[in-house]
Short mmCIF file of C-alpha atoms and ligand atoms in Angstrom, two decimals:
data_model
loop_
_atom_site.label_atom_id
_atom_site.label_comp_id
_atom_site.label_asym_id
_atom_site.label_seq_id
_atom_site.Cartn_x
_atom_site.Cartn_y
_atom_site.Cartn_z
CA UNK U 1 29.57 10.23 -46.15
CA UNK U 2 26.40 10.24 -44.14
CA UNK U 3 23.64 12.77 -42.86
CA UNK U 4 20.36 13.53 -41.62
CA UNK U 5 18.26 14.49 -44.90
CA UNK U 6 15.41 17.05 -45.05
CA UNK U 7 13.45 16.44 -48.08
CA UNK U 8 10.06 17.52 -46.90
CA UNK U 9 10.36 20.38 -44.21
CA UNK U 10 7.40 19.34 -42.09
CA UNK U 11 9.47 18.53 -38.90
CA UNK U 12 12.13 16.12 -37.34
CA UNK U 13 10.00 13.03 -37.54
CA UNK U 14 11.05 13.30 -41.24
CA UNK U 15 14.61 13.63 -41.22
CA UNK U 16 16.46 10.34 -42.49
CA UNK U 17 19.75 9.34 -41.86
CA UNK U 18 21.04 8.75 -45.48
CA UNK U 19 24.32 7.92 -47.19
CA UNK U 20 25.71 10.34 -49.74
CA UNK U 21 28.10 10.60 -51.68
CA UNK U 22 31.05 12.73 -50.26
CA UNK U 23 31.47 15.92 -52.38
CA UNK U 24 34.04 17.82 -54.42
CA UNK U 25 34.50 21.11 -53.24
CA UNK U 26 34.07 23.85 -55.33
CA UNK U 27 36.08 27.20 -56.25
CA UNK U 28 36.06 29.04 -52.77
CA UNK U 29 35.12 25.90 -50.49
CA UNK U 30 36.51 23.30 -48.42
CA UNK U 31 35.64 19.79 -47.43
CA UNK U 32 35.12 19.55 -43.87
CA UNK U 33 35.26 16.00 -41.70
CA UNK U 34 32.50 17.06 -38.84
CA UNK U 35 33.81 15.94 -35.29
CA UNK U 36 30.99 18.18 -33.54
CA UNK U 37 27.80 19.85 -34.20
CA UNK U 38 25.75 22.28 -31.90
CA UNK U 39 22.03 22.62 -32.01
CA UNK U 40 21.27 26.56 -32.09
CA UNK U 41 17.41 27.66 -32.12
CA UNK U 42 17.11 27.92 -35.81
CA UNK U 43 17.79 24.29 -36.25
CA UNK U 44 14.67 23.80 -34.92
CA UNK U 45 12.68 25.87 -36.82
CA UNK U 46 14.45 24.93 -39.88
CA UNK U 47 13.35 21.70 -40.04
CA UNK U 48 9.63 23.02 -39.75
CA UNK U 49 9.80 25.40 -42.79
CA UNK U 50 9.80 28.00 -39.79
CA UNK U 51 12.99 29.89 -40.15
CA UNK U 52 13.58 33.26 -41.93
CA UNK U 53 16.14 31.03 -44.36
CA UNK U 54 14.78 28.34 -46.85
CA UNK U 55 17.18 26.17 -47.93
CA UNK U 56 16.46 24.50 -51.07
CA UNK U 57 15.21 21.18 -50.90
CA UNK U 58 17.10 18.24 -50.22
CA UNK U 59 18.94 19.83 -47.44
CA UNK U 60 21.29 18.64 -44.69
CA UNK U 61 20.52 20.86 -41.30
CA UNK U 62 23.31 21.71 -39.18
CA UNK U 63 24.12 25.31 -39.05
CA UNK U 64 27.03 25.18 -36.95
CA UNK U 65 29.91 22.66 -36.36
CA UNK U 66 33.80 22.11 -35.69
CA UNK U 67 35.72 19.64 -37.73
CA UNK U 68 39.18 18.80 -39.68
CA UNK U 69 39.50 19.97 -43.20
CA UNK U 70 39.99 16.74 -45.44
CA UNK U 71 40.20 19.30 -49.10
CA UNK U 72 40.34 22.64 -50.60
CA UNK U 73 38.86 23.99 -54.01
CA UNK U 74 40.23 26.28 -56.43
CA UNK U 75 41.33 29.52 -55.01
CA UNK U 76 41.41 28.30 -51.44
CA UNK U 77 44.89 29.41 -49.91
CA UNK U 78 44.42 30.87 -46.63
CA UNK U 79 43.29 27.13 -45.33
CA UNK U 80 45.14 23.95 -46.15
CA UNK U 81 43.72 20.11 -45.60
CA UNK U 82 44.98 18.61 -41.84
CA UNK U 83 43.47 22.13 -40.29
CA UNK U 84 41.31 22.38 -37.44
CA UNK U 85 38.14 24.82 -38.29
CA UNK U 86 35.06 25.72 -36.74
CA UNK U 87 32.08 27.01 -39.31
CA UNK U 88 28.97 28.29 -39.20
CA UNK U 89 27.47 28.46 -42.45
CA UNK U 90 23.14 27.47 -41.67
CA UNK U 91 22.91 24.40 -42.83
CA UNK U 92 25.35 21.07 -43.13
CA UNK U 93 26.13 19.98 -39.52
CA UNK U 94 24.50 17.01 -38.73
CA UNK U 95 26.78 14.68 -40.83
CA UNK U 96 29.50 12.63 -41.41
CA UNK U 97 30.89 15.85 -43.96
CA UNK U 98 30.19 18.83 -45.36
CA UNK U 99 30.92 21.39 -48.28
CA UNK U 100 31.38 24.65 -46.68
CA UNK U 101 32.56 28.11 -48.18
CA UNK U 102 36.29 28.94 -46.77
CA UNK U 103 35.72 32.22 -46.18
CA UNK U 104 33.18 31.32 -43.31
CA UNK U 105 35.79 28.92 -41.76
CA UNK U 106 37.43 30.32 -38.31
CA UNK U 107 40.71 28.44 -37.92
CA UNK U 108 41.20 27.00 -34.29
CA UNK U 109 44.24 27.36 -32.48
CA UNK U 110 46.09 24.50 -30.56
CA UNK U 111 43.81 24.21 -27.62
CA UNK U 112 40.52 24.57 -28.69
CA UNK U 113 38.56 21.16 -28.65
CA UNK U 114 35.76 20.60 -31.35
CA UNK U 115 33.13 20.52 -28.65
CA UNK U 116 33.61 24.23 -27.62
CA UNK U 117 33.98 25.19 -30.97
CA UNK U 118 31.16 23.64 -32.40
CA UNK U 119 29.09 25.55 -29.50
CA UNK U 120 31.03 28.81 -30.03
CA UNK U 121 30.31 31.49 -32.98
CA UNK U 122 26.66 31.71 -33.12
CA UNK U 123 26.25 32.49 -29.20
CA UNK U 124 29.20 34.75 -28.24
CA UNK U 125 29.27 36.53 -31.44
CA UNK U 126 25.30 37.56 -30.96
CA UNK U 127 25.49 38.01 -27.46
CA UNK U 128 28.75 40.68 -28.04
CA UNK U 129 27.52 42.04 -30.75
CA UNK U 130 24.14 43.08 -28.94
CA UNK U 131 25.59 43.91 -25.37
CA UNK U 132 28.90 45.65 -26.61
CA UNK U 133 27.61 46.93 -29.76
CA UNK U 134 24.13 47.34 -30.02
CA UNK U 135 23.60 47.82 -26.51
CA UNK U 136 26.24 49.71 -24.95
CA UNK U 137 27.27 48.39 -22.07
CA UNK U 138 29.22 50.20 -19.79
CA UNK U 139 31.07 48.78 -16.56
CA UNK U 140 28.73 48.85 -13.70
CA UNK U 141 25.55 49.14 -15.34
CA UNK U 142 23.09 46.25 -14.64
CA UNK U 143 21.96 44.00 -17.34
CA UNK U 144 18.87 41.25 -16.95
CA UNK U 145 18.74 38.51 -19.29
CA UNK U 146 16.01 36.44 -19.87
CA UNK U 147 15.78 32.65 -21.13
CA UNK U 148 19.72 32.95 -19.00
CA UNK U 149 20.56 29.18 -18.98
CA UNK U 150 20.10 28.66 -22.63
CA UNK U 151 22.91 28.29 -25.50
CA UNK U 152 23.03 32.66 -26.17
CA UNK U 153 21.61 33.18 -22.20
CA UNK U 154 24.97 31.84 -20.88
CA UNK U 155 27.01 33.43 -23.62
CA UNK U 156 25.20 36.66 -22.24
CA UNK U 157 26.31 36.08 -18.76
CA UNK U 158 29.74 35.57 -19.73
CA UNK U 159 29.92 38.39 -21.74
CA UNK U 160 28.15 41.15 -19.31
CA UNK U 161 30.53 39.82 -16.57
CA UNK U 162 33.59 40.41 -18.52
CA UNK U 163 32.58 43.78 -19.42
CA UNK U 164 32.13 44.28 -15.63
CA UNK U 165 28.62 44.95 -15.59
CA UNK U 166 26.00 43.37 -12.57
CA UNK U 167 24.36 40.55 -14.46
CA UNK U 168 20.36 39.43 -12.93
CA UNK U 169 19.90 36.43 -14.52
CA UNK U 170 16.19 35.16 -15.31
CA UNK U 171 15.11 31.55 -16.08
CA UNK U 172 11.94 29.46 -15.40
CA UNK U 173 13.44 26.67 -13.02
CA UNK U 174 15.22 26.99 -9.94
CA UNK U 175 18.09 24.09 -11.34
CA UNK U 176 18.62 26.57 -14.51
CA UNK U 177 19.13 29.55 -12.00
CA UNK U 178 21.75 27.69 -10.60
CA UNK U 179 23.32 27.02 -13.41
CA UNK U 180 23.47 30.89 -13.95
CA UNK U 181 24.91 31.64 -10.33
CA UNK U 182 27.51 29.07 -11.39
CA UNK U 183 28.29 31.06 -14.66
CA UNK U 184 29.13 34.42 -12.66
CA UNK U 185 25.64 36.13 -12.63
CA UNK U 186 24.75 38.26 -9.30
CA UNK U 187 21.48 37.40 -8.95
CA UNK U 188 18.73 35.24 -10.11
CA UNK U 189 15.16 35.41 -10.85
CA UNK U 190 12.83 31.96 -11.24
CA UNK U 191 10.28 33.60 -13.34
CA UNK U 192 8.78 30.17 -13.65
CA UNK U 193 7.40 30.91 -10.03
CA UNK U 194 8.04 34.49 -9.17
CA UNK U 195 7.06 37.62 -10.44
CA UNK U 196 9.13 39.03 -12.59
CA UNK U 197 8.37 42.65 -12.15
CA UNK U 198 8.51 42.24 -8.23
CA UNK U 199 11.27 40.73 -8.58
CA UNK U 200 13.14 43.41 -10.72
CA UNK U 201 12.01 45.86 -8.77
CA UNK U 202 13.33 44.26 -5.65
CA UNK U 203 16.83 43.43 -7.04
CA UNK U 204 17.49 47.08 -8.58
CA UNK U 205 15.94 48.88 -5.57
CA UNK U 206 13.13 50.11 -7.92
CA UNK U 207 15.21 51.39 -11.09
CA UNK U 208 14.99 48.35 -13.27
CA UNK U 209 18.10 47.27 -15.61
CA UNK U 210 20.17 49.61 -17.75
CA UNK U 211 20.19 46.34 -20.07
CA UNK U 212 17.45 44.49 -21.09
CA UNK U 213 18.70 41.13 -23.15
CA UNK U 214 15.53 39.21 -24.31
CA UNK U 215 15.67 35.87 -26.34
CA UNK U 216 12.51 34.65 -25.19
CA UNK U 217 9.88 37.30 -26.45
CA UNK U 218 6.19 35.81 -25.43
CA UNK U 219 4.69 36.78 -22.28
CA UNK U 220 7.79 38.15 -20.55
CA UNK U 221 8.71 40.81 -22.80
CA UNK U 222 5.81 43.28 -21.64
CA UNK U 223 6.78 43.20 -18.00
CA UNK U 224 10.27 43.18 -18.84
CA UNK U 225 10.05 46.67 -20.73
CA UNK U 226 7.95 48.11 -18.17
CA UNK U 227 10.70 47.30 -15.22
CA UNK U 228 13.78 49.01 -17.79
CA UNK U 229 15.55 51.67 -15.95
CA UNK U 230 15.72 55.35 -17.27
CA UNK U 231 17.82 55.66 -20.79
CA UNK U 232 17.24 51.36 -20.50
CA UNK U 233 18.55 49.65 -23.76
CA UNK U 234 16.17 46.62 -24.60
CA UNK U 235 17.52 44.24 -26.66
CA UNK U 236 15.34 42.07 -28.98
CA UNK U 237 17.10 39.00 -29.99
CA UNK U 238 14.42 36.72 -30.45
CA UNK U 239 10.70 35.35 -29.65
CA UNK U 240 12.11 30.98 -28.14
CA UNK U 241 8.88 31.76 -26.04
CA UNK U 242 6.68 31.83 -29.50
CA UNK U 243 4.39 34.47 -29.90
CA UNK U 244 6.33 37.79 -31.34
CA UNK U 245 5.36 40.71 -28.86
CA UNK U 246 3.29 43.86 -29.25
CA UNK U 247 4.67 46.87 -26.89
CA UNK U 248 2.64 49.91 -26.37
CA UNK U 249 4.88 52.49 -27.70
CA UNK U 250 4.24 54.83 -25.15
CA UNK U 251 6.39 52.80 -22.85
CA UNK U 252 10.07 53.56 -24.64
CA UNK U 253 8.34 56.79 -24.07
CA UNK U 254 8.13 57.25 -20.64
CA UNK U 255 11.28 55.65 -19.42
CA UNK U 256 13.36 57.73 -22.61
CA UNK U 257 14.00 53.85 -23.42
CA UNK U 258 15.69 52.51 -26.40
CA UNK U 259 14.38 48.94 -28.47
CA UNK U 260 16.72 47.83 -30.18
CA UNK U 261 17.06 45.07 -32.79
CA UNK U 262 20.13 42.74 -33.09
CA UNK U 263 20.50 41.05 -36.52
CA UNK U 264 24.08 39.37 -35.85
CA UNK U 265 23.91 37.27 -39.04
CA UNK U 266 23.03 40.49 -41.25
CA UNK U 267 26.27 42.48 -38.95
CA UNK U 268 28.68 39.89 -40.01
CA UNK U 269 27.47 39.98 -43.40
CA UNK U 270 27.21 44.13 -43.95
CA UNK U 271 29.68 45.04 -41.70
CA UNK U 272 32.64 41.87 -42.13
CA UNK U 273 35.54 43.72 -40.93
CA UNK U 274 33.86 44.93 -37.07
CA UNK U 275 32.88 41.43 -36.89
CA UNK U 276 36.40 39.95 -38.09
CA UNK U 277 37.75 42.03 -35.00
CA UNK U 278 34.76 40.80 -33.14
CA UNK U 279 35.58 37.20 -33.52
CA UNK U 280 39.26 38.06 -32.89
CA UNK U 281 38.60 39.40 -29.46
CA UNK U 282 36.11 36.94 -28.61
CA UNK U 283 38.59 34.01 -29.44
CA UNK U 284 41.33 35.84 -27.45
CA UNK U 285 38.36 35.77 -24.42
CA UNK U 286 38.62 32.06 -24.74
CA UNK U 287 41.94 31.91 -24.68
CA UNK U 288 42.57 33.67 -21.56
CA UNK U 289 39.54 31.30 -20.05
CA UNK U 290 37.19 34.75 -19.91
CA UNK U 291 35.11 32.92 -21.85
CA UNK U 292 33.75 29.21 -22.57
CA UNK U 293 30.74 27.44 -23.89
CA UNK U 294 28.22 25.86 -21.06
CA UNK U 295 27.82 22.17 -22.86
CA UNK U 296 24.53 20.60 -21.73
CA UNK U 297 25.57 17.22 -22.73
CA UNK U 298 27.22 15.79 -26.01
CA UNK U 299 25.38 12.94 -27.70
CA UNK U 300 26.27 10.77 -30.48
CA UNK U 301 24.85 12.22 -34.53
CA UNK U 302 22.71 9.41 -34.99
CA UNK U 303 20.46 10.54 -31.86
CA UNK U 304 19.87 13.66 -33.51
CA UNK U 305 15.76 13.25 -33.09
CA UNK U 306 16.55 12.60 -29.41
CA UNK U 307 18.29 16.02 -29.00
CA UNK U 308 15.85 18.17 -30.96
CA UNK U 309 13.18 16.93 -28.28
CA UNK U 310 15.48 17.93 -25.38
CA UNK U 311 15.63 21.36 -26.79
CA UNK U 312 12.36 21.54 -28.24
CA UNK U 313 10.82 20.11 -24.44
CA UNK U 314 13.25 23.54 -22.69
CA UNK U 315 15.65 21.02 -21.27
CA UNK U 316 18.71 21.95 -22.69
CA UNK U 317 21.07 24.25 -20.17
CA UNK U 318 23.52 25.77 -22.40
CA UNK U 319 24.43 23.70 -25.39
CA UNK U 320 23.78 20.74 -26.80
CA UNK U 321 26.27 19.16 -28.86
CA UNK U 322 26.36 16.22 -31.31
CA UNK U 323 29.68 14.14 -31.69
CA UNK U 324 31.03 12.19 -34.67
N1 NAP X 401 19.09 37.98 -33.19
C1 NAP X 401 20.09 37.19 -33.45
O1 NAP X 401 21.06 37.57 -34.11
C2 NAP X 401 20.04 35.78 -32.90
C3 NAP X 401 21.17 34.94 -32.97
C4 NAP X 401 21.10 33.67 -32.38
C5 NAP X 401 19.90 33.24 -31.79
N2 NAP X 401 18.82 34.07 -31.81
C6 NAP X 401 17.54 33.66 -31.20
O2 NAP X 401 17.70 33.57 -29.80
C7 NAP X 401 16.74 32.66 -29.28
C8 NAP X 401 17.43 31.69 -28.33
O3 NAP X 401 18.33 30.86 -29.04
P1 NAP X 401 19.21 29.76 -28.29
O4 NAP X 401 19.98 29.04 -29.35
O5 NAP X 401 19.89 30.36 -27.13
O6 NAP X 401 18.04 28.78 -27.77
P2 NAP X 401 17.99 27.89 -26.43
O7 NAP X 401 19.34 27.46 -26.04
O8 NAP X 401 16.95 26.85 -26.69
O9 NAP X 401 17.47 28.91 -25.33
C9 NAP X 401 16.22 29.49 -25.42
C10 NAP X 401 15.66 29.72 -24.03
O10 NAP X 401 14.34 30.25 -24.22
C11 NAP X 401 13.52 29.84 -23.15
N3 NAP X 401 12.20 29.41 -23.65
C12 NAP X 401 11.02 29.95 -23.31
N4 NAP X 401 10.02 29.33 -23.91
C13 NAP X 401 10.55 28.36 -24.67
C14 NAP X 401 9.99 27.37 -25.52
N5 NAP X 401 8.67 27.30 -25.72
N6 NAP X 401 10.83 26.52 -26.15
C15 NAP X 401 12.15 26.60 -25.98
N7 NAP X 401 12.75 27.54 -25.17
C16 NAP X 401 11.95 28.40 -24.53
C17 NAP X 401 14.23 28.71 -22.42
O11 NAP X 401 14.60 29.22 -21.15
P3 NAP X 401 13.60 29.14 -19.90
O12 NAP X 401 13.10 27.72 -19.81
O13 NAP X 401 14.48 29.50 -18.78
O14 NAP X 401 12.51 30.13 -20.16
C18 NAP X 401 15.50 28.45 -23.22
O15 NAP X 401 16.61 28.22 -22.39
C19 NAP X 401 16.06 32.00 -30.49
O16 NAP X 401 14.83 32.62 -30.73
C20 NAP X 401 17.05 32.29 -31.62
O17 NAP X 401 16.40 32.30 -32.88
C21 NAP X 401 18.88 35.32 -32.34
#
């Protein structure tokens, strides 16, 4: 087998493309044969020593991908080799194979190419689990998402529309606003060039969003919270922007305003049956075509430097996925 190494966590210039040689799996895993691998946010940070998990060293990054099972370990009998999975276990992905434990493997049905799947669990299970869950929302209700063309962004769009609320997308280009419109939100907000408390204002007729969904953090978080409607839910998924936030507390205050955190990796962990029946819905979603992952562009694993710049330089419109 083959993969892109971190031995020294100090960035993507040091990643080598290495031959390995192709594991045994364990009790409780399976040997996967990777046919696609998305880049989520925390494979950039991984590879910087950045991320809340630290793998031990060597690693292979990769934390989520789609591929055909090729052997089981001892124990394994819900999954059998010549299966179709898609996993998402932090590290692994950007290879030729991987060891992964069975129990995180989702089996795909007839139907569901490696692409989509590889681009699937990470941002619809986060964005339901904070809108539906953690955020309560309720048909009708208005929900504005920030960083809205990225890989959990469109998931969020997706989502709020099929749970029939009014989705105000916000991005910082006008060509990633389209790319919401396109994706079923209402409205749009370029908050590259526009205000973005004017431009709340304007598009709620001065109430602000029941639903604040903010995986950007940085400089837009402040103004975001201060446009949240009355009993507004503000959802913290994470800081893309950088800098991690400071809000005056005497803003949930005065709109009787809710901040709340959304941990999805720590829900599936503490709470594995809600997001078993989670997953189950979500997969029915894609099913019925409610649902289904924006893909950027796919590029081959050996440009894997290439595609960390594109979503490192805020290029990427949905996700970007890397191909066996
Ligand atoms: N809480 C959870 O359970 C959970 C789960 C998954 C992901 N996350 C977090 O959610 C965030 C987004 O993840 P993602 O995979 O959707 O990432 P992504 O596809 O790269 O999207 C992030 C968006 O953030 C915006 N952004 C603003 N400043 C940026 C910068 N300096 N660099 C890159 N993007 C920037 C970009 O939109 P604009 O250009 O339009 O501003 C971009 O589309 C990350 O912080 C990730 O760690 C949290």
């Amino acid at each position: 087998m083959q993969a892109w190494l971190c031995e020294n966590p100090v960035g993507v210039e040091a990643l080598n493309w290495k031959e390995l040689p192709t594991p045994t799996p364990g009790p409780g895993e399976v040997l996967i044969e990777i046919q696609a691998a998305s880049l989520n946010f925390p494979d950039l940070l991984i590879v910087q020593n950045k991320y809340q998990m630290k793998p031990a060293l060597p690693f292979v990054p990769g934390s989520e991908y789609a591929g055909v099972i090729r052997a089981v370990g001892e124990g394994v009998t819900q999954l059998k080799p010549g299966q179709s999975v898609a996993c998402l276990s932090g590290t692994g992905g950007f290879g030729t194979h991987t060891l992964a434990p069975a129990k995180l493997c989702m089996p795909l049905p007839p139907g569901f190419p490696a692409v989509d799947a590889a681009a699937f669990i990470m941002t619809y299970a986060t964005s339901h689990h904070a809108l539906i869950d953690r955020g309560q929302l309720k048909t009708g209700e208005t929900v504005l998402i920030l960083g809205a063309a990225g890989g959990v962004g469109t998931a969020a769009i997706q989502i709020a529309k099929a749970a029939g609320a009014r989705v105000i997308a916000a991005a910082s280009t006008d060509e990633k606003c389209a790319l919401c419109k396109a994706q079923g939100a209402d409205a749009t907000i370029n908050y590259g060039r526009d205000n973005l408390r004017e431009a709340i204002k304007a598009l709620t007729d001065g109430k602000g969003p029941d639903v604040i969904y903010d995986p950007v953090g940085g400089e837009l978080a402040e103004p975001a919270f201060r446009s949240i409607a009355w009993r507004g839910r503000y959802l913290v998924i994470g800081f893309a922007g950088g800098p991690i936030p400071n809000l005056p507390l005497n803003l949930p205050l005065l709109k009787g305003a809710s901040l709340v955190g959304v941990f999805w990796g720590d829900f599936a962990r503490r709470e594995p049956q809600a997001n078993a029946a989670m997953m189950s819905e979500l997969a029915n979603w894609y099913a019925q075509g409610r649902i289904k992952p924006v893909i950027d562009c796919t590029m081959p694993m050996s440009e894997l430097k290439a595609a960390y710049a594109r979503m490192g330089s805020r290029a990427v419109m949905g996700k970007l996925v890397m191909v066996n």
